[in-house]
């Protein structure tokens, strides 16, 4: 690996970024830009409002609720209550794939909106919403309908929850609403929380059927972007693990309703779904384990962690067999690309989980993630869950309902005794633990929360990374600077990148992207 010693010092780069801001902004941004030292308990400012005027990567609360968490649910009709723009822009913009179940119900290709007009803003939109629900029911007869409020709905004060219960009563199907107005909270993260609360209140626990299977699991926080969940499902099947539900990639409402019968919850994206994991533990006694299926080693490690939890010899043998079958292909692909990728620099600025997970894949092909950050994560995603008690609740977080969850008197059943969990922890299988990104990043890496376009420009011009990973809003700006850009939200129409096969896809993609000759041609001949 080419050492970092020849690169510009991170301190100088941070200084360069901060010195151009007005003093107040410098003060605020300096708390969100950290030169990483995994040995120290560093504090980062996260999950706070973006400074007005700064071009952020963030999305809104509605995006997190309707787009991220509920978007992949194929058999719930998701109606956007608001102007058509919000509905249209959330329609198929995220590559959460699905397979229609045996009943063939799949509403994902549709865009449902109440398309409210000026007169509804003046006189209220509840009547229109009722009519929309009735119309959906008449045409599709779905099992469930969800309503998502956008900004103007919150401002005019339509009571979507009252409409939902009235229509639920009238039509006899599950109907529920989300107060996920775009402005609620500082980013899409607020929307995740609102989504989690309502799924938990309105669906989880409705079906007590106990399914066959010795090792029943839920996979939380896997949204099947580019088919990731398909590969993970295949892997579980081979290992003999019974998947009860996925939140929410390739999911169905019936799976959520039955998910409280699982033996173990696996949390893939901690940021978007840790609330459901915690609530299921409190109410039903299901412990949760943080896993990660991004990266060959991480996939093997996560599978082994699951078998250690179940402490079953046959399961462990099957898992080892699967790893032994899959790993050689991964190693071979790695060796193939390594001569062209080793020592090169990557930067990752996405979401609330992938900026961490994808560093594994880069490590595996010898690449160094010199700078990374999340769009909307909270401090625990950076510093680990140990900081949870220290996180201040501010006005923005107070805006979001915190459900009070108690033990379900009839259905609470601790899957493991606290003694057993302690013994497991001594063996290295600790439940509800997440160490965060900063602890696993190299010393002297730059960590930036809610990076702005201006900060991106400085990082890129000073470090000239081999690849910059972010989203569509960043893509073409970065490419115009002559730097290869990989979208890590939608994978640039590629993927899947999860599990063993996904790792192979990723290595090949990155090799192609950073080594294509096109980058030599982007300078105009007269500029050369
Ligand atoms: Fe979780 Fe996600 Fe992400 Fe996320 Fe997202 Fe996404 Fe993401 Mo885009 S749930 S936090 S809100 S892993 S849509 S599938 S890629 S920003 S890093």
Short mmCIF file of C-alpha atoms and ligand atoms in Angstrom, two decimals:
data_model
loop_
_atom_site.label_atom_id
_atom_site.label_comp_id
_atom_site.label_asym_id
_atom_site.label_seq_id
_atom_site.Cartn_x
_atom_site.Cartn_y
_atom_site.Cartn_z
CA UNK A 1 0.00 0.00 0.00
CA UNK A 2 1.25 3.45 -0.76
CA UNK A 3 1.56 5.10 2.61
CA UNK A 4 -0.55 7.99 3.73
CA UNK A 5 2.67 9.79 4.61
CA UNK A 6 2.98 11.33 1.15
CA UNK A 7 -0.54 12.73 1.29
CA UNK A 8 -1.47 16.20 2.49
CA UNK A 9 -1.82 16.30 6.27
CA UNK A 10 -5.47 16.00 7.36
CA UNK A 11 -5.05 18.89 9.78
CA UNK A 12 -4.18 21.24 6.93
CA UNK A 13 -7.14 20.12 4.89
CA UNK A 14 -9.57 20.62 7.76
CA UNK A 15 -8.06 24.04 8.35
CA UNK A 16 -8.47 24.85 4.69
CA UNK A 17 -12.15 23.84 4.81
CA UNK A 18 -12.95 25.80 7.93
CA UNK A 19 -11.08 29.01 7.25
CA UNK A 20 -13.38 30.08 4.44
CA UNK A 21 -16.54 29.97 6.53
CA UNK A 22 -17.84 32.90 8.57
CA UNK A 23 -16.79 32.50 12.24
CA UNK A 24 -20.16 31.19 13.48
CA UNK A 25 -20.30 28.56 10.77
CA UNK A 26 -16.66 27.60 11.37
CA UNK A 27 -17.48 27.03 15.02
CA UNK A 28 -20.41 24.79 14.20
CA UNK A 29 -18.82 22.84 11.35
CA UNK A 30 -15.62 22.24 13.31
CA UNK A 31 -17.63 20.00 15.64
CA UNK A 32 -18.81 17.86 12.72
CA UNK A 33 -15.36 17.43 11.13
CA UNK A 34 -13.06 15.07 13.00
CA UNK A 35 -9.54 13.82 12.39
CA UNK A 36 -10.08 10.27 13.49
CA UNK A 37 -8.19 8.62 16.30
CA UNK A 38 -9.76 5.27 17.17
CA UNK A 39 -7.78 5.13 20.42
CA UNK A 40 -9.55 8.17 21.79
CA UNK A 41 -13.17 8.73 22.73
CA UNK A 42 -13.80 11.42 20.16
CA UNK A 43 -17.10 13.25 20.01
CA UNK A 44 -18.72 14.24 16.72
CA UNK A 45 -21.67 16.54 16.28
CA UNK A 46 -24.38 14.71 14.34
CA UNK A 47 -28.14 14.68 13.79
CA UNK A 48 -28.41 18.46 14.07
CA UNK A 49 -29.93 20.94 11.63
CA UNK A 50 -28.03 21.71 8.46
CA UNK A 51 -26.91 25.34 8.40
CA UNK A 52 -29.19 27.28 6.02
CA UNK A 53 -27.41 28.12 2.78
CA UNK A 54 -25.16 25.07 2.84
CA UNK A 55 -25.74 22.52 0.08
CA UNK A 56 -26.36 19.30 2.00
CA UNK A 57 -26.73 15.74 0.71
CA UNK A 58 -29.67 15.12 3.03
CA UNK A 59 -33.25 14.19 2.25
CA UNK A 60 -36.41 14.88 4.25
CA UNK A 61 -38.44 13.07 6.88
CA UNK A 62 -41.03 11.94 4.33
CA UNK A 63 -38.19 10.40 2.28
CA UNK A 64 -37.07 8.36 5.27
CA UNK A 65 -40.56 7.16 6.13
CA UNK A 66 -42.28 6.63 2.80
CA UNK A 67 -39.22 6.08 0.65
CA UNK A 68 -36.80 4.16 2.82
CA UNK A 69 -38.67 2.06 5.35
CA UNK A 70 -42.14 1.59 3.83
CA UNK A 71 -41.10 1.96 0.19
CA UNK A 72 -40.06 -1.67 -0.25
CA UNK A 73 -43.33 -3.09 1.12
CA UNK A 74 -44.98 -4.59 -1.94
CA UNK A 75 -48.48 -5.36 -0.69
CA UNK A 76 -49.24 -2.21 1.27
CA UNK A 77 -50.72 0.53 -0.91
CA UNK A 78 -48.68 3.57 0.10
CA UNK A 79 -50.62 6.79 -0.55
CA UNK A 80 -48.79 10.10 -0.43
CA UNK A 81 -51.17 12.70 0.97
CA UNK A 82 -49.98 15.95 -0.50
CA UNK A 83 -49.15 17.67 -3.76
CA UNK A 84 -48.23 15.41 -6.66
CA UNK A 85 -44.55 16.43 -6.71
CA UNK A 86 -43.70 14.61 -3.47
CA UNK A 87 -45.46 11.47 -4.62
CA UNK A 88 -43.95 11.51 -8.07
CA UNK A 89 -40.41 12.00 -6.81
CA UNK A 90 -40.71 9.11 -4.40
CA UNK A 91 -41.97 6.80 -7.11
CA UNK A 92 -39.43 4.11 -8.02
CA UNK A 93 -36.47 6.38 -7.30
CA UNK A 94 -34.94 3.89 -4.88
CA UNK A 95 -33.90 0.54 -6.30
CA UNK A 96 -35.61 -1.60 -3.66
CA UNK A 97 -36.43 -4.71 -5.61
CA UNK A 98 -39.20 -7.14 -4.85
CA UNK A 99 -40.70 -10.42 -5.92
CA UNK A 100 -44.49 -10.55 -5.83
CA UNK A 101 -45.55 -13.25 -3.39
CA UNK A 102 -47.80 -16.21 -4.21
CA UNK A 103 -50.79 -13.85 -4.19
CA UNK A 104 -49.15 -11.68 -6.86
CA UNK A 105 -49.86 -8.50 -4.92
CA UNK A 106 -47.28 -5.88 -5.80
CA UNK A 107 -48.09 -2.16 -5.77
CA UNK A 108 -44.55 -0.92 -6.14
CA UNK A 109 -44.83 0.05 -9.80
CA UNK A 110 -47.72 2.39 -8.91
CA UNK A 111 -47.58 5.96 -7.64
CA UNK A 112 -50.49 6.78 -5.33
CA UNK A 113 -51.09 10.41 -4.43
CA UNK A 114 -54.06 12.48 -3.30
CA UNK A 115 -52.74 15.26 -5.57
CA UNK A 116 -54.05 18.03 -3.31
CA UNK A 117 -54.79 21.40 -4.88
CA UNK A 118 -54.98 25.01 -3.67
CA UNK A 119 -58.61 24.61 -2.65
CA UNK A 120 -57.69 21.66 -0.41
CA UNK A 121 -55.03 23.77 1.26
CA UNK A 122 -57.74 26.33 2.05
CA UNK A 123 -60.65 24.02 2.91
CA UNK A 124 -58.74 20.93 4.10
CA UNK A 125 -57.75 17.69 2.38
CA UNK A 126 -59.37 15.04 4.58
CA UNK A 127 -62.34 14.50 2.29
CA UNK A 128 -60.05 13.98 -0.66
CA UNK A 129 -57.98 11.54 1.34
CA UNK A 130 -61.06 9.48 2.25
CA UNK A 131 -62.08 9.39 -1.39
CA UNK A 132 -58.60 8.27 -2.39
CA UNK A 133 -58.64 5.43 0.13
CA UNK A 134 -62.09 4.35 -1.06
CA UNK A 135 -60.94 4.43 -4.68
CA UNK A 136 -57.83 2.37 -3.92
CA UNK A 137 -59.98 -0.12 -2.05
CA UNK A 138 -62.51 -0.41 -4.87
CA UNK A 139 -59.85 -1.04 -7.48
CA UNK A 140 -57.27 -3.17 -5.65
CA UNK A 141 -58.84 -4.59 -2.46
CA UNK A 142 -55.38 -4.56 -0.77
CA UNK A 143 -54.62 -6.04 2.64
CA UNK A 144 -53.34 -2.74 3.94
CA UNK A 145 -53.19 0.95 3.07
CA UNK A 146 -50.71 3.45 4.50
CA UNK A 147 -50.98 7.25 4.33
CA UNK A 148 -47.96 9.53 4.31
CA UNK A 149 -48.30 13.23 5.16
CA UNK A 150 -46.13 15.73 3.32
CA UNK A 151 -45.25 19.25 4.53
CA UNK A 152 -48.45 21.11 3.53
CA UNK A 153 -50.62 18.48 5.24
CA UNK A 154 -48.91 19.14 8.54
CA UNK A 155 -49.26 22.87 8.02
CA UNK A 156 -52.99 22.80 7.30
CA UNK A 157 -53.57 20.28 10.08
CA UNK A 158 -55.36 17.40 8.34
CA UNK A 159 -55.83 14.58 10.85
CA UNK A 160 -54.63 11.61 8.79
CA UNK A 161 -54.83 9.29 11.79
CA UNK A 162 -58.52 10.01 12.33
CA UNK A 163 -59.20 9.43 8.64
CA UNK A 164 -57.21 6.18 8.81
CA UNK A 165 -59.20 4.78 11.72
CA UNK A 166 -62.52 5.84 10.22
CA UNK A 167 -61.70 4.13 6.93
CA UNK A 168 -60.25 1.10 8.68
CA UNK A 169 -63.54 0.64 10.46
CA UNK A 170 -65.52 1.17 7.29
CA UNK A 171 -63.52 -1.09 4.96
CA UNK A 172 -62.31 -3.73 7.42
CA UNK A 173 -58.69 -3.72 6.25
CA UNK A 174 -55.57 -2.43 8.03
CA UNK A 175 -55.21 1.31 7.40
CA UNK A 176 -52.79 3.57 9.21
CA UNK A 177 -51.16 6.97 8.79
CA UNK A 178 -47.74 8.51 9.25
CA UNK A 179 -47.17 12.11 10.37
CA UNK A 180 -43.93 12.21 8.43
CA UNK A 181 -44.09 15.75 7.06
CA UNK A 182 -40.80 16.59 5.35
CA UNK A 183 -39.87 19.29 7.84
CA UNK A 184 -40.23 17.04 10.87
CA UNK A 185 -36.75 16.39 12.19
CA UNK A 186 -33.47 17.37 10.59
CA UNK A 187 -33.21 14.65 7.92
CA UNK A 188 -34.69 11.39 6.68
CA UNK A 189 -33.62 9.83 9.97
CA UNK A 190 -36.72 11.26 11.67
CA UNK A 191 -38.82 9.48 9.06
CA UNK A 192 -37.23 6.12 9.88
CA UNK A 193 -38.20 6.55 13.51
CA UNK A 194 -41.79 7.52 12.67
CA UNK A 195 -42.05 4.58 10.26
CA UNK A 196 -40.71 2.13 12.84
CA UNK A 197 -43.20 3.35 15.46
CA UNK A 198 -46.22 2.96 13.24
CA UNK A 199 -45.23 -0.46 11.87
CA UNK A 200 -44.76 -1.58 15.44
CA UNK A 201 -48.07 -0.14 16.63
CA UNK A 202 -50.19 -1.20 13.67
CA UNK A 203 -48.77 -4.44 12.28
CA UNK A 204 -46.25 -6.29 14.46
CA UNK A 205 -47.91 -8.98 16.55
CA UNK A 206 -51.13 -9.36 14.56
CA UNK A 207 -50.42 -12.97 13.59
CA UNK A 208 -49.28 -15.45 16.24
CA UNK A 209 -48.85 -18.45 13.93
CA UNK A 210 -45.63 -20.24 14.84
CA UNK A 211 -43.87 -21.34 11.69
CA UNK A 212 -41.67 -24.40 11.28
CA UNK A 213 -37.93 -23.94 11.56
CA UNK A 214 -35.35 -24.41 14.28
CA UNK A 215 -33.56 -21.11 13.78
CA UNK A 216 -36.08 -18.39 13.10
CA UNK A 217 -34.71 -14.96 12.36
CA UNK A 218 -35.77 -11.51 11.20
CA UNK A 219 -33.42 -9.42 9.14
CA UNK A 220 -33.90 -5.77 10.12
CA UNK A 221 -32.55 -2.88 8.07
CA UNK A 222 -32.00 -4.63 4.73
CA UNK A 223 -33.90 -2.93 1.94
CA UNK A 224 -32.97 -5.07 -1.05
CA UNK A 225 -31.31 -2.34 -3.05
CA UNK A 226 -30.18 -3.84 -6.34
CA UNK A 227 -31.20 -7.29 -5.08
CA UNK A 228 -28.96 -7.46 -1.98
CA UNK A 229 -31.67 -9.14 0.08
CA UNK A 230 -32.17 -11.82 -2.57
CA UNK A 231 -28.55 -12.94 -2.08
CA UNK A 232 -28.84 -12.86 1.70
CA UNK A 233 -32.09 -14.84 1.58
CA UNK A 234 -30.36 -17.45 -0.57
CA UNK A 235 -27.50 -17.64 1.91
CA UNK A 236 -29.83 -18.11 4.89
CA UNK A 237 -31.67 -20.85 3.07
CA UNK A 238 -28.46 -22.73 2.33
CA UNK A 239 -27.44 -22.46 5.98
CA UNK A 240 -30.82 -23.69 7.24
CA UNK A 241 -31.92 -20.43 8.87
CA UNK A 242 -35.63 -19.65 8.60
CA UNK A 243 -36.27 -16.05 7.63
CA UNK A 244 -39.57 -14.89 9.13
CA UNK A 245 -39.41 -11.31 7.88
CA UNK A 246 -37.15 -8.70 6.40
CA UNK A 247 -37.59 -5.04 7.28
CA UNK A 248 -38.35 -4.23 4.62
CA UNK A 249 -36.66 -5.46 1.45
CA UNK A 250 -38.77 -7.98 -0.46
CA UNK A 251 -41.21 -7.96 2.45
CA UNK A 252 -44.93 -8.39 2.92
CA UNK A 253 -47.31 -7.08 5.53
CA UNK A 254 -48.04 -10.64 6.71
CA UNK A 255 -44.36 -11.16 7.45
CA UNK A 256 -44.27 -8.06 9.67
CA UNK A 257 -47.42 -9.25 11.43
CA UNK A 258 -45.73 -12.53 12.30
CA UNK A 259 -42.21 -11.24 12.97
CA UNK A 260 -42.59 -11.29 16.77
CA UNK A 261 -42.43 -15.09 16.64
CA UNK A 262 -38.75 -15.13 15.61
CA UNK A 263 -35.93 -16.38 17.86
CA UNK A 264 -33.44 -13.67 16.98
CA UNK A 265 -33.36 -10.28 15.28
CA UNK A 266 -30.42 -9.44 13.05
CA UNK A 267 -29.79 -5.73 12.55
CA UNK A 268 -28.06 -4.85 9.32
CA UNK A 269 -28.64 -1.07 9.07
CA UNK A 270 -28.53 0.07 12.65
CA UNK A 271 -29.49 3.66 11.90
CA UNK A 272 -32.79 3.11 10.20
CA UNK A 273 -34.27 0.33 12.31
CA UNK A 274 -32.66 -0.04 15.74
CA UNK A 275 -35.96 1.25 17.19
CA UNK A 276 -37.93 -1.81 16.00
CA UNK A 277 -35.24 -4.14 17.34
CA UNK A 278 -35.37 -2.49 20.76
CA UNK A 279 -39.16 -2.44 20.88
CA UNK A 280 -39.43 -6.11 19.90
CA UNK A 281 -36.99 -7.01 22.61
CA UNK A 282 -38.92 -5.09 25.26
CA UNK A 283 -42.34 -6.33 24.25
CA UNK A 284 -41.64 -9.90 23.13
CA UNK A 285 -38.19 -10.81 24.49
CA UNK A 286 -36.38 -11.19 21.16
CA UNK A 287 -32.69 -10.30 21.48
CA UNK A 288 -30.90 -8.57 18.65
CA UNK A 289 -27.49 -8.92 17.11
CA UNK A 290 -25.73 -6.43 14.84
CA UNK A 291 -24.65 -8.08 11.60
CA UNK A 292 -23.17 -6.90 8.35
CA UNK A 293 -23.36 -8.71 5.04
CA UNK A 294 -21.31 -6.18 3.10
CA UNK A 295 -17.86 -7.67 2.46
CA UNK A 296 -16.72 -11.29 2.17
CA UNK A 297 -15.09 -11.41 5.60
CA UNK A 298 -17.96 -9.52 7.21
CA UNK A 299 -20.47 -11.97 5.73
CA UNK A 300 -18.56 -14.97 7.04
CA UNK A 301 -18.13 -13.28 10.42
CA UNK A 302 -21.84 -12.46 10.68
CA UNK A 303 -22.89 -16.00 9.76
CA UNK A 304 -20.55 -17.38 12.42
CA UNK A 305 -21.93 -14.96 15.00
CA UNK A 306 -25.44 -16.27 14.26
CA UNK A 307 -24.36 -19.90 14.71
CA UNK A 308 -22.60 -19.04 17.94
CA UNK A 309 -25.84 -17.52 19.20
CA UNK A 310 -27.80 -20.67 18.39
CA UNK A 311 -25.06 -23.00 19.68
CA UNK A 312 -25.98 -25.83 17.35
CA UNK A 313 -23.39 -28.17 15.85
CA UNK A 314 -25.35 -29.03 12.69
CA UNK A 315 -26.05 -25.39 11.96
CA UNK A 316 -22.42 -24.54 12.49
CA UNK A 317 -21.33 -27.35 10.13
CA UNK A 318 -23.71 -26.14 7.45
CA UNK A 319 -22.52 -22.56 7.80
CA UNK A 320 -18.87 -23.61 7.58
CA UNK A 321 -19.68 -25.63 4.48
CA UNK A 322 -21.33 -22.61 2.84
CA UNK A 323 -18.38 -20.36 3.72
CA UNK A 324 -15.96 -22.96 2.36
CA UNK A 325 -17.92 -23.12 -0.89
CA UNK A 326 -18.26 -19.37 -1.37
CA UNK A 327 -14.95 -17.96 -0.12
CA UNK A 328 -12.61 -19.31 -2.84
CA UNK A 329 -14.51 -17.41 -5.53
CA UNK A 330 -14.32 -14.25 -3.45
CA UNK A 331 -10.57 -14.61 -2.91
CA UNK A 332 -9.99 -15.34 -6.56
CA UNK A 333 -11.88 -12.23 -7.66
CA UNK A 334 -9.97 -10.19 -5.12
CA UNK A 335 -6.61 -11.40 -6.41
CA UNK A 336 -7.66 -10.66 -9.94
CA UNK A 337 -8.36 -6.96 -9.32
CA UNK A 338 -5.82 -6.31 -6.56
CA UNK A 339 -2.88 -5.35 -8.82
CA UNK A 340 -5.01 -2.49 -10.17
CA UNK A 341 -6.69 -1.39 -6.95
CA UNK A 342 -4.11 -1.77 -4.20
CA UNK A 343 -3.04 1.37 -2.40
CA UNK A 344 -5.67 3.57 -4.01
CA UNK A 345 -7.83 5.98 -2.06
CA UNK A 346 -11.58 5.89 -1.56
CA UNK A 347 -14.02 8.33 0.04
CA UNK A 348 -17.54 7.39 1.13
CA UNK A 349 -20.24 9.88 2.07
CA UNK A 350 -23.67 8.24 2.25
CA UNK A 351 -26.63 7.65 4.49
CA UNK A 352 -26.32 6.32 7.99
CA UNK A 353 -24.73 2.92 7.58
CA UNK A 354 -23.05 2.24 4.28
CA UNK A 355 -20.24 4.76 4.76
CA UNK A 356 -19.11 2.30 7.41
CA UNK A 357 -20.01 -1.06 5.89
CA UNK A 358 -18.52 -0.41 2.47
CA UNK A 359 -15.11 0.29 3.92
CA UNK A 360 -14.83 -3.49 4.33
CA UNK A 361 -15.13 -4.06 0.62
CA UNK A 362 -12.48 -1.44 -0.13
CA UNK A 363 -10.13 -2.93 2.48
CA UNK A 364 -10.55 -6.32 0.87
CA UNK A 365 -9.11 -5.04 -2.40
CA UNK A 366 -6.35 -3.10 -0.70
CA UNK A 367 -7.97 0.32 -0.95
CA UNK A 368 -7.78 2.90 1.80
CA UNK A 369 -10.83 4.91 2.87
CA UNK A 370 -9.20 8.21 3.67
CA UNK A 371 -12.40 10.14 4.37
CA UNK A 372 -15.94 9.10 5.20
CA UNK A 373 -19.09 10.33 6.81
CA UNK A 374 -22.80 9.93 7.07
CA UNK A 375 -25.58 12.15 5.82
CA UNK A 376 -27.94 11.77 8.74
CA UNK A 377 -26.53 9.30 11.26
CA UNK A 378 -26.55 9.93 14.99
CA UNK A 379 -23.56 9.94 17.29
CA UNK A 380 -23.96 6.24 18.11
CA UNK A 381 -23.44 5.32 14.45
CA UNK A 382 -20.07 7.09 14.61
CA UNK A 383 -18.96 6.50 18.19
CA UNK A 384 -20.82 3.31 19.11
CA UNK A 385 -23.89 2.63 21.20
CA UNK A 386 -21.94 3.23 24.38
CA UNK A 387 -22.58 6.98 23.88
CA UNK A 388 -26.37 6.60 23.84
CA UNK A 389 -26.84 7.78 27.43
CA UNK A 390 -24.79 10.89 26.65
CA UNK A 391 -26.75 12.03 23.60
CA UNK A 392 -28.67 15.23 24.25
CA UNK A 393 -32.33 15.22 23.22
CA UNK A 394 -32.92 18.49 21.40
CA UNK A 395 -36.06 20.19 20.16
CA UNK A 396 -35.89 18.44 16.80
CA UNK A 397 -35.72 14.95 18.29
CA UNK A 398 -38.44 15.81 20.76
CA UNK A 399 -40.70 16.35 17.80
CA UNK A 400 -40.75 12.62 17.17
CA UNK A 401 -42.86 10.33 19.27
CA UNK A 402 -40.96 7.96 21.56
CA UNK A 403 -43.23 4.95 22.12
CA UNK A 404 -43.49 3.59 25.61
CA UNK A 405 -43.24 -0.17 25.22
CA UNK A 406 -43.93 -2.67 27.98
CA UNK A 407 -43.71 -6.43 28.19
CA UNK A 408 -46.61 -8.16 26.46
CA UNK A 409 -48.11 -10.05 29.36
CA UNK A 410 -49.12 -13.07 27.32
CA UNK A 411 -46.50 -13.16 24.65
CA UNK A 412 -43.28 -11.98 26.28
CA UNK A 413 -40.87 -14.89 26.19
CA UNK A 414 -37.16 -14.20 26.70
CA UNK A 415 -35.38 -16.30 24.07
CA UNK A 416 -32.32 -16.55 26.28
CA UNK A 417 -31.84 -16.03 29.99
CA UNK A 418 -29.65 -13.12 31.05
CA UNK A 419 -27.04 -15.63 32.25
CA UNK A 420 -26.93 -17.27 28.86
CA UNK A 421 -26.59 -13.90 27.17
CA UNK A 422 -23.72 -13.04 29.47
CA UNK A 423 -21.91 -16.28 28.67
CA UNK A 424 -22.42 -15.58 24.98
CA UNK A 425 -20.99 -12.12 25.43
CA UNK A 426 -17.90 -13.56 27.10
CA UNK A 427 -17.46 -15.71 24.01
CA UNK A 428 -17.61 -12.58 21.85
CA UNK A 429 -21.28 -12.68 20.82
CA UNK A 430 -22.62 -9.54 22.46
CA UNK A 431 -26.21 -8.62 21.88
CA UNK A 432 -27.35 -5.10 20.98
CA UNK A 433 -23.86 -3.88 20.45
CA UNK A 434 -22.64 -1.59 17.70
CA UNK A 435 -19.22 0.00 17.81
CA UNK A 436 -19.81 2.65 15.19
CA UNK A 437 -17.70 3.75 12.28
CA UNK A 438 -14.98 5.84 13.91
CA UNK A 439 -13.59 2.99 15.99
CA UNK A 440 -12.96 0.95 12.88
CA UNK A 441 -11.44 3.69 10.75
CA UNK A 442 -7.72 4.26 10.58
CA UNK A 443 -5.97 6.90 12.57
CA UNK A 444 -5.83 10.27 10.77
CA UNK A 445 -8.77 9.58 8.48
CA UNK A 446 -11.15 12.49 8.07
CA UNK A 447 -14.69 11.96 9.32
CA UNK A 448 -17.31 14.53 8.30
CA UNK A 449 -20.97 14.54 9.26
CA UNK A 450 -23.49 15.99 6.79
CA UNK A 451 -20.77 16.98 4.33
CA UNK A 452 -21.51 19.94 2.06
CA UNK A 453 -20.72 20.25 -1.58
CA UNK A 454 -18.06 22.84 -0.84
CA UNK A 455 -16.32 20.53 1.66
CA UNK A 456 -16.52 17.71 -0.89
CA UNK A 457 -14.74 19.88 -3.42
CA UNK A 458 -11.84 20.59 -1.08
CA UNK A 459 -11.43 16.94 -0.13
CA UNK A 460 -11.43 15.87 -3.75
CA UNK A 461 -9.09 18.54 -5.04
CA UNK A 462 -6.54 17.98 -2.27
CA UNK A 463 -6.59 14.18 -2.08
CA UNK A 464 -7.59 13.25 -5.65
CA UNK A 465 -9.10 9.91 -4.54
CA UNK A 466 -9.38 7.02 -6.98
CA UNK A 467 -13.11 6.88 -6.30
CA UNK A 468 -15.69 8.99 -4.50
CA UNK A 469 -18.87 7.26 -3.29
CA UNK A 470 -22.08 9.20 -2.69
CA UNK A 471 -25.41 9.65 -4.48
CA UNK A 472 -26.97 10.99 -7.63
CA UNK A 473 -26.91 14.63 -6.45
CA UNK A 474 -23.13 14.41 -6.14
CA UNK A 475 -22.39 12.18 -9.10
CA UNK A 476 -21.98 14.55 -11.99
CA UNK A 477 -20.27 17.31 -10.05
CA UNK A 478 -17.64 14.83 -8.90
CA UNK A 479 -17.20 13.37 -12.37
CA UNK A 480 -16.75 16.82 -13.84
CA UNK A 481 -13.82 17.23 -11.46
CA UNK A 482 -12.36 14.17 -13.20
CA UNK A 483 -12.84 11.77 -10.32
CA UNK A 484 -14.57 8.39 -10.77
CA UNK A 485 -17.81 8.32 -8.84
CA UNK A 486 -19.70 5.29 -7.56
CA UNK A 487 -23.24 5.67 -6.31
CA UNK A 488 -23.66 3.72 -3.12
CA UNK A 489 -27.36 4.37 -2.70
CA UNK A 490 -28.64 2.84 -5.91
CA UNK A 491 -25.37 1.21 -7.08
CA UNK A 492 -25.53 2.95 -10.49
CA UNK A 493 -27.94 0.32 -11.73
CA UNK A 494 -25.42 -2.38 -10.70
CA UNK A 495 -25.22 -4.71 -7.74
CA UNK A 496 -26.19 -6.67 -5.79
CA UNK A 497 -23.20 -6.01 -3.53
CA UNK A 498 -24.18 -7.94 -0.40
CA UNK A 499 -22.96 -11.37 0.70
CA UNK A 500 -20.21 -13.33 -1.09
CA UNK A 501 -21.48 -13.00 -4.63
CA UNK A 502 -22.14 -9.31 -4.09
CA UNK A 503 -18.56 -8.76 -2.92
CA UNK A 504 -17.31 -10.20 -6.21
CA UNK A 505 -19.61 -7.86 -8.13
CA UNK A 506 -18.28 -4.91 -6.18
CA UNK A 507 -14.59 -5.69 -6.69
CA UNK A 508 -15.15 -5.95 -10.44
CA UNK A 509 -17.23 -2.79 -10.59
CA UNK A 510 -14.67 -0.72 -8.72
CA UNK A 511 -11.81 -2.09 -10.80
CA UNK A 512 -13.66 -1.11 -13.96
CA UNK A 513 -14.72 2.31 -12.72
CA UNK A 514 -11.33 3.45 -11.49
CA UNK A 515 -9.23 1.93 -14.25
CA UNK A 516 -11.20 2.85 -17.32
CA UNK A 517 -9.16 4.88 -19.81
CA UNK A 518 -11.95 7.42 -20.15
CA UNK A 519 -10.50 9.49 -17.30
CA UNK A 520 -7.45 10.27 -19.47
CA UNK A 521 -9.69 11.85 -22.04
CA UNK A 522 -11.64 14.33 -19.97
CA UNK A 523 -9.23 17.22 -20.42
CA UNK A 524 -9.90 19.19 -23.59
CA UNK A 525 -6.99 18.81 -26.03
CA UNK A 526 -6.28 22.57 -25.92
CA UNK A 527 -5.95 22.39 -22.12
CA UNK A 528 -3.33 19.65 -22.19
FE1 LIG B 1 -29.74 2.34 6.19
FE2 LIG B 1 -30.21 2.11 3.75
FE3 LIG B 1 -28.21 3.52 4.72
FE4 LIG B 1 -30.72 4.37 5.13
FE5 LIG B 1 -30.77 5.67 2.79
FE6 LIG B 1 -30.29 3.45 1.38
FE7 LIG B 1 -28.29 4.85 2.42
MO1 LIG B 1 -29.70 5.79 0.40
S1 LIG B 1 -31.68 2.57 5.22
S2 LIG B 1 -29.03 4.36 6.44
S3 LIG B 1 -31.92 6.13 4.54
S4 LIG B 1 -28.43 1.46 4.68
S5 LIG B 1 -31.73 4.96 1.03
S6 LIG B 1 -30.76 1.36 1.78
S7 LIG B 1 -28.42 3.90 0.54
S8 LIG B 1 -29.07 6.82 2.37
S9 LIG B 1 -26.53 4.37 3.74
#
